[in-house]
XYZ file of C-alpha atoms in Angstrom:
682
model
C 77.411 128.978 197.149
C 80.055 131.659 196.566
C 83.044 131.711 198.946
C 83.200 135.492 198.886
C 80.549 137.613 200.744
C 77.136 137.312 199.198
C 76.315 140.534 197.379
C 72.612 141.358 197.643
C 71.048 144.464 196.155
C 67.833 145.547 197.886
C 65.628 147.969 195.984
C 63.193 149.309 198.553
C 61.763 152.791 198.941
C 60.627 152.089 202.577
C 63.656 152.658 204.812
C 62.138 150.769 207.725
C 61.490 147.738 205.754
C 64.966 147.996 204.240
C 66.426 148.093 207.732
C 64.476 145.050 208.809
C 65.689 143.146 205.794
C 69.298 144.125 206.461
C 69.069 143.130 210.115
C 67.484 139.819 209.331
C 69.969 138.894 206.631
C 73.058 140.051 208.464
C 71.861 138.264 211.620
C 70.667 134.999 210.169
C 72.657 134.756 206.950
C 76.328 135.321 207.530
C 78.660 136.678 204.915
C 76.165 139.045 203.317
C 77.115 142.341 201.703
C 73.827 144.252 201.283
C 73.411 147.315 199.072
C 70.183 149.335 199.016
C 68.634 151.352 196.192
C 65.365 153.240 196.563
C 64.327 153.525 192.886
C 64.438 151.483 189.732
C 66.849 153.963 188.167
C 69.222 153.801 191.097
C 68.998 150.019 191.167
C 69.799 149.653 187.524
C 72.771 151.985 187.896
C 74.092 149.910 190.741
C 73.531 146.692 188.777
C 75.351 148.155 185.810
C 78.255 149.140 188.064
C 78.470 145.853 189.974
C 76.011 143.073 189.262
C 74.822 141.467 192.568
C 74.539 137.804 193.419
C 70.839 138.367 194.247
C 68.430 141.260 193.775
C 65.507 141.837 196.180
C 63.082 144.391 194.844
C 59.801 145.804 195.932
C 57.172 145.350 193.253
C 55.953 148.908 193.542
C 58.616 151.637 193.431
C 58.460 155.378 193.040
C 59.687 155.368 189.437
C 58.415 152.047 188.275
C 57.838 148.470 189.021
C 60.320 145.932 190.196
C 59.656 143.844 187.155
C 61.786 146.386 185.285
C 64.793 144.449 186.531
C 63.500 141.412 184.644
C 63.319 143.091 181.209
C 65.580 142.040 178.372
C 67.002 138.638 177.534
C 66.845 136.543 180.718
C 69.852 134.565 179.469
C 71.937 137.711 179.687
C 71.042 138.263 183.405
C 73.609 136.914 185.830
C 71.641 137.163 189.075
C 68.257 135.974 190.418
C 65.445 138.447 191.247
C 63.033 138.067 194.146
C 60.020 140.414 194.093
C 58.297 141.548 197.277
C 55.004 143.301 197.735
C 52.899 144.392 200.675
C 49.674 143.634 198.748
C 49.566 139.979 197.924
C 47.284 138.958 195.122
C 47.285 136.280 192.487
C 47.678 138.628 189.543
C 50.779 140.198 191.025
C 52.252 136.758 191.631
C 51.554 135.654 188.091
C 53.056 138.867 186.731
C 56.179 138.382 188.809
C 56.686 134.764 187.841
C 56.013 135.450 184.150
C 58.514 138.284 184.231
C 61.179 135.837 185.392
C 61.322 136.330 189.141
C 62.704 133.439 191.138
C 60.416 134.112 194.100
C 57.426 136.262 194.840
C 56.873 136.979 198.545
C 54.400 139.043 200.441
C 55.870 141.325 203.049
C 54.992 140.093 206.542
C 56.669 139.302 209.793
C 56.713 135.614 208.951
C 58.144 136.306 205.542
C 60.766 138.585 206.971
C 61.946 135.986 209.469
C 61.950 133.389 206.721
C 63.891 135.684 204.387
C 67.304 133.931 204.805
C 65.742 130.657 203.851
C 64.010 132.339 200.888
C 67.343 133.789 199.809
C 69.067 130.425 200.033
C 66.236 128.771 198.112
C 66.317 131.487 195.473
C 70.065 131.095 195.124
C 69.677 127.321 194.812
C 66.945 127.735 192.201
C 69.052 130.279 190.432
C 72.028 127.952 190.528
C 69.788 125.245 189.074
C 68.740 127.677 186.373
C 72.358 128.639 185.725
C 73.408 124.974 185.654
C 70.498 124.183 183.409
C 71.436 127.046 181.148
C 75.044 125.854 181.058
C 73.863 122.338 180.338
C 71.561 123.654 177.672
C 74.360 125.791 176.286
C 76.737 122.866 176.398
C 74.074 120.710 174.821
C 73.452 123.375 172.222
C 77.160 123.723 171.563
C 77.464 119.956 171.393
C 74.454 119.890 169.106
C 75.911 122.642 166.945
C 79.287 120.888 166.902
C 77.540 117.662 166.037
C 75.553 119.437 163.360
C 78.770 120.968 162.039
C 80.482 117.578 162.106
C 77.458 116.018 160.444
C 77.482 118.804 157.863
C 81.228 118.367 157.321
C 80.871 114.618 157.113
C 77.865 115.012 154.875
C 79.900 117.367 152.669
C 82.789 114.899 152.722
C 80.443 112.067 151.866
C 78.856 114.200 149.141
C 82.309 115.073 147.768
C 83.373 111.445 148.023
C 80.125 110.402 146.398
C 80.593 113.010 143.646
C 84.197 111.907 143.140
C 83.039 108.319 143.084
C 80.330 109.171 140.577
C 82.882 111.112 138.506
C 85.320 108.208 138.748
C 82.566 105.791 137.749
C 81.574 108.071 134.863
C 85.209 108.378 133.783
C 85.688 104.647 134.110
C 82.528 104.065 132.091
C 83.786 106.558 129.531
C 87.182 104.843 129.441
C 85.471 101.469 129.142
C 83.280 102.865 126.355
C 86.340 104.323 124.636
C 88.121 101.019 125.131
C 85.191 99.160 123.606
C 85.128 101.636 120.729
C 88.899 101.352 120.354
C 88.657 97.577 120.359
C 85.817 97.769 117.818
C 87.906 100.081 115.634
C 90.911 97.813 116.026
C 88.834 94.770 115.063
C 87.307 96.612 112.092
C 90.740 97.839 111.030
C 92.285 94.418 111.378
C 89.358 92.756 109.581
C 89.615 95.110 106.619
C 93.384 95.564 106.508
C 94.565 94.726 102.964
C 97.367 92.662 104.379
C 98.344 90.651 107.423
C 99.027 91.711 111.005
C 100.287 89.697 113.951
C 101.717 89.939 117.456
C 104.196 87.624 119.184
C 105.771 87.553 122.617
C 109.507 87.947 123.057
C 109.942 84.181 122.694
C 108.318 84.194 119.261
C 104.986 82.675 120.333
C 101.947 83.990 118.491
C 99.546 86.052 120.587
C 97.313 87.408 117.834
C 96.899 87.650 114.082
C 94.152 89.159 111.966
C 91.730 87.468 109.520
C 93.986 88.513 106.619
C 96.738 86.374 108.121
C 94.272 83.498 108.444
C 93.253 83.840 104.782
C 96.831 83.926 103.502
C 98.228 81.145 105.678
C 95.018 79.103 105.860
C 94.906 78.619 109.643
C 92.816 79.888 112.552
C 94.203 81.906 115.467
C 93.135 79.176 117.864
C 95.379 76.711 116.025
C 98.541 78.800 116.252
C 98.028 80.860 119.419
C 100.830 80.172 121.879
C 102.993 78.389 119.314
C 106.390 79.615 118.118
C 107.753 80.099 114.593
C 109.918 76.968 114.766
C 106.789 74.879 115.353
C 104.904 76.334 112.389
C 107.179 77.381 109.522
C 109.876 75.593 107.527
C 113.138 75.686 109.528
C 114.987 78.128 107.272
C 112.078 80.550 107.134
C 111.417 80.220 110.883
C 115.062 80.968 111.725
C 114.983 84.023 109.469
C 111.816 85.289 111.173
C 113.237 84.644 114.621
C 116.434 86.502 113.753
C 114.419 89.552 112.721
C 112.385 89.354 115.956
C 115.568 89.302 118.025
C 116.940 92.279 116.130
C 113.721 94.240 116.703
C 113.912 93.491 120.452
C 117.630 94.262 120.616
C 117.417 97.546 118.727
C 114.006 98.432 120.189
C 112.952 99.954 116.880
C 111.048 99.011 113.720
C 112.690 96.992 110.954
C 111.475 96.761 107.371
C 112.058 93.603 105.314
C 110.726 91.935 102.177
C 109.690 88.306 102.638
C 109.060 85.822 99.837
C 106.272 83.320 100.484
C 105.134 80.437 98.297
C 101.373 80.523 97.760
C 98.957 78.624 95.542
C 99.436 80.946 92.551
C 103.196 81.234 92.922
C 105.698 83.159 94.995
C 104.410 86.356 96.602
C 106.502 89.235 97.891
C 105.498 90.792 101.222
C 106.692 94.148 102.511
C 106.906 93.544 106.265
C 107.390 96.102 109.045
C 108.113 94.585 112.455
C 108.187 96.796 115.528
C 108.458 96.428 119.331
C 105.594 97.002 121.778
C 107.052 98.362 125.026
C 105.850 98.581 128.625
C 105.876 101.707 130.797
C 109.660 101.362 131.191
C 110.076 101.370 127.386
C 111.260 97.779 127.443
C 109.925 95.522 124.639
C 107.332 93.024 125.866
C 106.163 91.796 122.473
C 106.851 92.070 118.748
C 104.178 93.105 116.246
C 104.230 93.148 112.498
C 102.193 94.264 109.508
C 102.784 93.037 105.985
C 101.408 94.142 102.636
C 101.465 91.980 99.528
C 103.575 93.962 97.042
C 103.666 91.203 94.447
C 101.559 93.183 91.984
C 103.720 96.236 92.519
C 106.921 94.280 91.979
C 105.421 92.609 88.930
C 104.385 96.031 87.648
C 107.919 97.303 88.262
C 109.351 94.277 86.495
C 106.899 94.843 83.646
C 107.878 98.508 83.419
C 111.534 97.556 83.478
C 110.970 94.871 80.839
C 108.971 97.318 78.700
C 111.668 99.945 79.133
C 114.411 97.493 78.193
C 112.328 96.229 75.298
C 111.646 99.798 74.197
C 115.374 100.580 74.253
C 116.133 97.406 72.302
C 113.416 98.152 69.756
C 114.563 101.749 69.354
C 117.999 100.551 68.311
C 116.863 97.526 66.291
C 117.992 97.840 62.696
C 115.712 95.212 61.191
C 112.387 93.476 61.637
C 113.966 90.159 62.584
C 115.963 91.721 65.426
C 112.885 93.585 66.710
C 110.645 90.494 66.664
C 113.264 88.346 68.397
C 113.474 90.941 71.183
C 109.665 91.045 71.542
C 109.411 87.246 71.679
C 112.165 86.914 74.287
C 110.441 89.538 76.438
C 107.063 87.791 76.121
C 108.435 84.386 77.154
C 110.307 85.894 80.113
C 107.316 87.930 81.315
C 104.815 85.061 81.059
C 106.971 82.351 82.607
C 106.223 80.106 79.600
C 108.752 77.913 77.779
C 108.464 78.676 74.076
C 106.742 80.856 71.540
C 106.582 82.314 68.096
C 105.547 85.400 66.183
C 103.547 85.059 62.984
C 103.514 87.963 60.545
C 100.478 88.694 58.359
C 101.088 88.170 54.656
C 99.397 89.627 51.582
C 97.208 86.503 51.079
C 95.397 86.913 54.414
C 97.400 84.212 56.179
C 100.380 84.335 58.483
C 104.001 83.197 58.361
C 106.225 82.273 61.313
C 109.084 84.780 61.332
C 110.464 84.425 64.890
C 110.458 81.449 67.265
C 112.014 80.113 70.474
C 112.035 76.613 71.981
C 110.012 74.905 69.223
C 110.956 71.571 67.697
C 111.993 71.185 64.068
C 108.887 69.090 63.429
C 106.625 71.789 64.797
C 108.348 74.362 62.648
C 107.809 72.254 59.532
C 104.128 71.699 60.291
C 103.152 75.069 61.750
C 105.359 77.603 59.946
C 102.456 78.953 57.890
C 98.704 79.435 58.331
C 96.331 80.025 55.469
C 93.483 82.441 55.978
C 91.075 79.499 56.502
C 93.137 77.737 59.198
C 91.538 77.403 62.688
C 94.258 79.532 64.281
C 93.348 82.425 61.973
C 89.804 82.289 63.354
C 91.211 82.665 66.876
C 93.449 85.545 65.787
C 90.647 87.156 63.810
C 88.630 87.790 66.976
C 91.145 90.503 67.849
C 91.250 89.578 71.535
C 93.862 87.707 73.595
C 93.075 84.010 73.932
C 94.209 82.213 77.093
C 93.283 78.582 77.435
C 94.347 75.147 78.479
C 95.249 72.830 75.628
C 92.236 70.639 76.364
C 89.882 73.597 75.785
C 91.224 74.518 72.341
C 89.618 73.580 69.007
C 90.526 69.989 67.985
C 92.887 70.993 65.167
C 94.918 73.316 67.410
C 94.761 70.894 70.351
C 96.171 68.062 68.228
C 98.986 70.284 66.957
C 99.914 71.220 70.529
C 99.725 67.588 71.649
C 102.177 66.567 68.937
C 104.533 69.294 70.181
C 104.045 68.270 73.833
C 102.535 71.635 74.835
C 100.054 71.828 77.720
C 99.105 75.508 77.567
C 98.930 78.228 74.939
C 98.241 81.947 74.724
C 97.377 83.588 71.431
C 97.653 87.385 71.307
C 96.676 89.235 68.122
C 99.114 92.044 67.374
C 97.408 95.115 65.953
C 98.472 98.526 64.765
C 95.913 101.219 64.031
C 93.068 98.655 64.329
C 94.662 96.315 61.793
C 95.994 92.901 62.796
C 99.571 92.767 61.557
C 100.892 89.748 63.473
C 100.180 87.147 66.132
C 102.215 86.528 69.304
C 102.001 82.964 70.671
C 103.556 81.615 73.877
C 103.282 78.063 75.136
C 104.465 75.838 77.950
C 105.411 72.205 78.370
C 104.683 72.531 82.122
C 101.910 75.047 82.670
C 98.380 74.514 81.487
C 97.788 78.243 81.047
C 99.460 81.593 81.309
C 99.419 82.903 84.928
C 96.782 85.578 85.392
C 99.251 88.049 86.852
C 101.440 87.990 83.725
C 98.672 88.549 81.174
C 98.812 92.334 81.393
C 102.526 92.132 80.676
C 101.928 89.904 77.657
C 99.300 92.233 76.254
C 101.585 95.234 76.761
C 104.387 93.434 74.921
C 101.967 92.535 72.122
C 101.115 96.237 71.794
C 104.824 97.110 71.695
C 105.307 94.419 69.069
C 102.642 96.015 66.857
C 104.293 99.404 67.229
C 107.709 97.913 66.503
C 106.468 96.138 63.368
C 104.891 99.346 62.092
C 107.992 101.388 62.930
C 110.453 98.974 61.389
C 108.336 98.603 58.255
C 108.023 102.368 58.023
C 111.771 102.766 58.492
C 112.435 100.094 55.885
C 110.069 101.867 53.513
C 111.839 105.173 54.169
C 115.223 103.536 53.741
C 114.035 101.956 50.520
C 112.772 105.323 49.344
C 116.047 106.961 50.352
C 118.051 104.311 48.539
C 115.890 104.758 45.448
C 116.134 108.545 45.543
C 119.859 108.364 46.235
C 120.264 106.063 43.273
C 118.181 108.452 41.178
C 120.319 111.385 42.278
C 123.481 109.388 41.596
C 122.089 108.437 38.207
C 121.210 112.063 37.571
C 124.717 113.114 38.562
C 126.194 110.455 36.318
C 123.989 111.594 33.437
C 124.959 115.219 34.112
C 128.577 114.167 34.199
C 128.174 112.201 30.979
C 126.413 115.084 29.231
C 129.062 117.495 30.485
C 131.819 115.248 29.165
C 130.010 114.832 25.863
C 129.658 118.600 25.504
C 133.253 119.059 26.565
C 134.653 116.371 24.296
C 132.236 116.944 21.413
C 130.538 120.285 20.924
C 133.073 122.339 22.880
C 136.006 120.772 21.025
C 134.301 121.270 17.703
C 133.528 124.902 18.495
C 137.104 125.439 19.646
C 138.428 123.812 16.424
C 136.188 126.036 14.317
C 137.440 129.096 16.211
C 141.031 128.089 15.515
C 140.264 127.715 11.787
C 138.562 131.103 11.667
C 141.527 132.679 13.439
C 143.948 130.980 10.997
C 141.885 132.119 8.011
C 141.855 135.668 9.330
C 145.626 135.707 9.661
C 146.228 134.291 6.156
C 143.613 136.373 4.335
C 143.641 139.553 6.344
C 143.993 141.681 3.196
C 141.370 139.830 1.194
C 138.360 140.315 3.502
C 137.587 143.799 2.406
C 134.014 144.759 2.958
C 133.238 141.234 4.390
C 135.391 141.827 7.438
C 132.480 143.062 9.547
C 130.458 139.949 8.722
C 133.489 137.765 9.362
C 134.117 139.426 12.739
C 130.442 138.965 13.692
C 130.683 135.266 12.937
C 133.825 134.944 15.059
C 132.089 136.697 17.965
C 129.092 134.384 17.763
C 131.415 131.408 17.729
C 133.222 132.755 20.800
C 129.880 133.170 22.607
C 128.951 129.582 21.683
C 132.205 128.356 23.222
C 131.423 130.346 26.420
C 127.885 128.937 26.512
C 129.249 125.417 26.123
C 131.569 126.006 29.063
C 128.656 127.413 31.152
C 126.575 124.355 30.324
C 129.408 122.087 31.391
C 129.774 124.000 34.661
C 126.030 123.922 35.324
C 125.761 120.221 34.677
C 128.825 119.113 36.642
C 132.121 120.927 36.507
C 135.011 118.522 35.880
C 136.904 120.241 38.707
C 134.532 118.617 41.256
C 135.637 115.124 40.231
C 139.208 116.115 39.643
C 139.989 118.330 42.678
C 137.126 117.983 45.152
C 134.480 120.145 46.785
C 136.728 123.011 47.928
C 138.065 123.662 44.438
C 134.553 123.299 43.019
C 133.141 125.928 45.420
C 136.016 128.268 44.569
C 135.193 127.705 40.903
C 131.533 128.642 41.540
C 132.572 131.783 43.447
C 134.936 132.824 40.657
C 132.297 132.164 37.999
C 129.679 134.307 39.795
C 132.206 137.077 40.420
C 132.989 137.174 36.716
C 129.296 137.732 36.013
C 129.207 140.794 38.269
C 127.934 139.152 41.477
C 128.250 140.838 44.918
C 131.300 140.318 47.067
C 131.478 136.592 47.924
C 133.578 135.337 50.863
C 134.433 131.639 51.131
C 135.669 130.525 54.601
C 136.609 126.962 55.442
C 137.854 125.090 58.517
C 138.249 121.469 57.457
C 140.763 118.654 57.687
C 139.423 116.249 55.048
C 140.922 116.023 51.593
C 138.063 114.479 49.664
C 134.503 113.515 50.587
C 132.512 110.588 49.283
C 131.093 111.224 45.816
C 127.367 111.567 46.845
C 128.340 113.883 49.711
C 130.488 116.112 47.482
C 127.693 116.270 44.916
C 125.139 117.250 47.585
C 127.347 119.977 49.076
C 128.106 121.328 45.605
C 124.428 121.436 44.583
C 123.433 123.148 47.849
C 126.140 125.805 47.372
C 125.174 126.186 43.711
C 121.452 126.671 44.482
C 122.049 128.926 47.506
C 124.612 131.080 45.712
C 122.413 131.449 42.635
C 119.421 132.540 44.748
C 121.516 134.985 46.792
C 123.041 136.593 43.694
C 119.739 136.719 41.859
C 117.260 137.806 44.551
C 118.873 138.979 47.800
C 120.182 142.389 46.656
C 122.871 141.910 49.277
C 126.288 143.499 48.841
C 127.989 140.579 50.617
C 127.590 136.818 50.602
C 129.424 134.435 52.916
C 130.050 130.699 52.405
C 131.378 128.760 55.404
C 132.410 125.089 55.284
C 133.414 123.381 58.561
C 133.577 119.905 60.038
C 133.661 118.082 63.371
C 134.273 114.432 64.222
C 131.004 113.201 62.706
C 129.488 115.916 60.523
C 130.277 118.415 57.829
C 128.527 121.770 58.128
C 127.760 124.223 55.331
C 126.406 127.737 55.835
C 125.495 130.215 53.084
C 124.433 133.645 54.309
C 123.484 137.012 52.858
C 122.361 140.308 54.379
C 119.805 141.197 51.735
C 116.072 141.789 51.581
C 115.166 138.322 52.942
C 111.754 136.682 52.689
C 109.109 134.885 54.787
C 109.860 131.116 54.698
C 106.260 130.199 55.585
C 105.023 131.910 52.421
C 107.334 129.971 50.147
C 105.207 127.342 48.384
C 106.024 123.683 47.916
C 106.610 124.381 44.238
C 109.757 126.367 45.078
C 111.921 123.460 43.998
C 115.266 125.051 44.875
C 114.719 125.306 48.657
C 112.783 122.035 48.801
C 115.586 120.389 46.838
C 118.097 121.535 49.465
C 116.003 120.013 52.254
C 115.425 116.764 50.352
C 119.092 116.302 49.454
C 120.051 116.762 53.131
C 117.374 114.306 54.261
C 118.427 111.634 51.776
C 121.960 111.677 53.205
C 120.714 111.487 56.816
C 121.278 115.145 57.534
C 119.133 118.207 57.973
C 118.747 121.626 56.413
C 117.640 124.793 58.207
C 116.497 127.730 56.111
C 116.024 130.927 58.076
C 115.085 134.308 56.688
C 113.502 137.533 57.890
C 112.332 140.343 55.597
C 114.943 143.106 55.667
C 117.504 141.033 57.562
C 118.780 138.551 55.025
C 118.801 134.777 54.626
C 120.784 132.027 56.298
C 120.919 128.435 55.017
C 122.590 125.820 57.240
C 123.049 122.206 56.153
C 124.564 119.506 58.387
C 125.440 116.131 56.850
C 127.068 112.974 58.223
C 130.793 113.012 57.451
C 131.737 110.339 54.926
C 135.182 110.409 53.376
C 135.979 109.129 49.919
C 138.134 106.185 51.093
C 135.371 105.063 53.455
C 132.894 105.108 50.599
C 135.243 103.086 48.449
C 135.535 100.482 51.182
């Protein structure tokens, strides 16, 4: 119950009844503050102004029914309502209760006297309703809070579940990627054309790939957990361990080349060892990959050997020197002990022309093969023959047995599809040529064929040059002889006759009479014959060339052409030699003679220049005019003068350049090796 006065609003349009209610409540229910309204409108206004603790209302009012105070949301009403009526019936009671009234009473004297109790009961019921509402509200709030907590927890669980699912999916993805990575790693390791391994910091093997197993011949299970010192020869193990320590110390990759003895010989491995670090970048293991570079090194060695052999062959001056170089290279490249080169002869057989490491007895027995010998059948196939001694034909096998040879390789040497020689290598230790060196042998055999052809061609050219040089020298000697014969014979005789005619003319000047004209004509013809004899001597070989050298001879040619009305000829020289070797002087003279004759006869140039110079090794001659020129490409091979200039230069190891352009003149340059007369004499 409230501690303040109980506020009751009575809505009653009957003043008498209102007074009775007031008296009864104020008398029998202390602490009551009663307010009276006569209409619904007035009651609602008073409720709006000050809500009562209890509202007593007549059911029937002038402007409405008392149930009007029960309209709206009952949960928003803060006071109980008791309806009263003077006409009690069941329908009115039901209406009142349904509308939300706490009590429904019928106006009577008994009811009026019982009104305080009714009020107290209504207030108790209302308090129960209020408490129930509060409980319901609290329950609803608790339910809502619980629902909110459940929703939050459900959301948290859903988020946790989603995160868990995402984590599981990511983990599955990582595991899948890891499996794929491991599969790729295994595939890579299985197909790596080399070896790969991993060791801990103490040098114990943790892993190596199948390539390592194939090379070393062990399984991972046999070596796993074991250190280098337990597995390799001590020196090799210490070297490996030292590299491991350096990798760990430097914490970076190191590249080395390791030599390893294998079944087919020593192999070279390019090895890269590198650290594997933890999250603190500290090495926790050492890994390595190695590639067999034996073939590459052998190829490099072959290229180097071929290059060296090529250089040697390019400077070789004879067939013997070239073949010795080829044989030495073949034995070194093959790892064999001895060998020989047989050269094809004109009878279809072969002769041994170069050899190394063969006994005197072998050389006596096997220095020549006829065309019907068994070895010629092997060579005649045109393909390299590699075999153990036991697999050779009996005749060859017996010959090798007598020489103590266990293995032999026979390589036909061809040039332009013709077999020109045979390269043989043998061994007292090996049963056959190693497979890896066969390419090198075949390459050397090809170089040998090229060298034989080149040297033979050079020898043929040298022979031709010697023959042509001898022919030119012979021609010069014959020219010289004819010139001397004309000079000492015909020219002297003509000169003697001229002297006699001149003496006769002086002693019989008065006796000639009418025969003087005939006499004078004869003297003139004789003088012309003497001049022609001198011209012939100069054309064949002027004596001044032998007596005074090339400079005086060129000056003689210039003077002779000037006397015949030639253009202006300038002779410039910058030389230090006194005399050149005879063949060289003859060649220079003939080139000047031919060039000067052509320039004077055809060029129509007003000036001609001859320049003779020298350096430490060559003498250079240039004859130039500024005349009408010509097109060198249109000059036929039958133009013997220009071709003769080129050929003379070639025979002396020099070269001639003939350049000409129509309207711009001609320039002939000849460069020849410098050879002085005293050097030629020596």
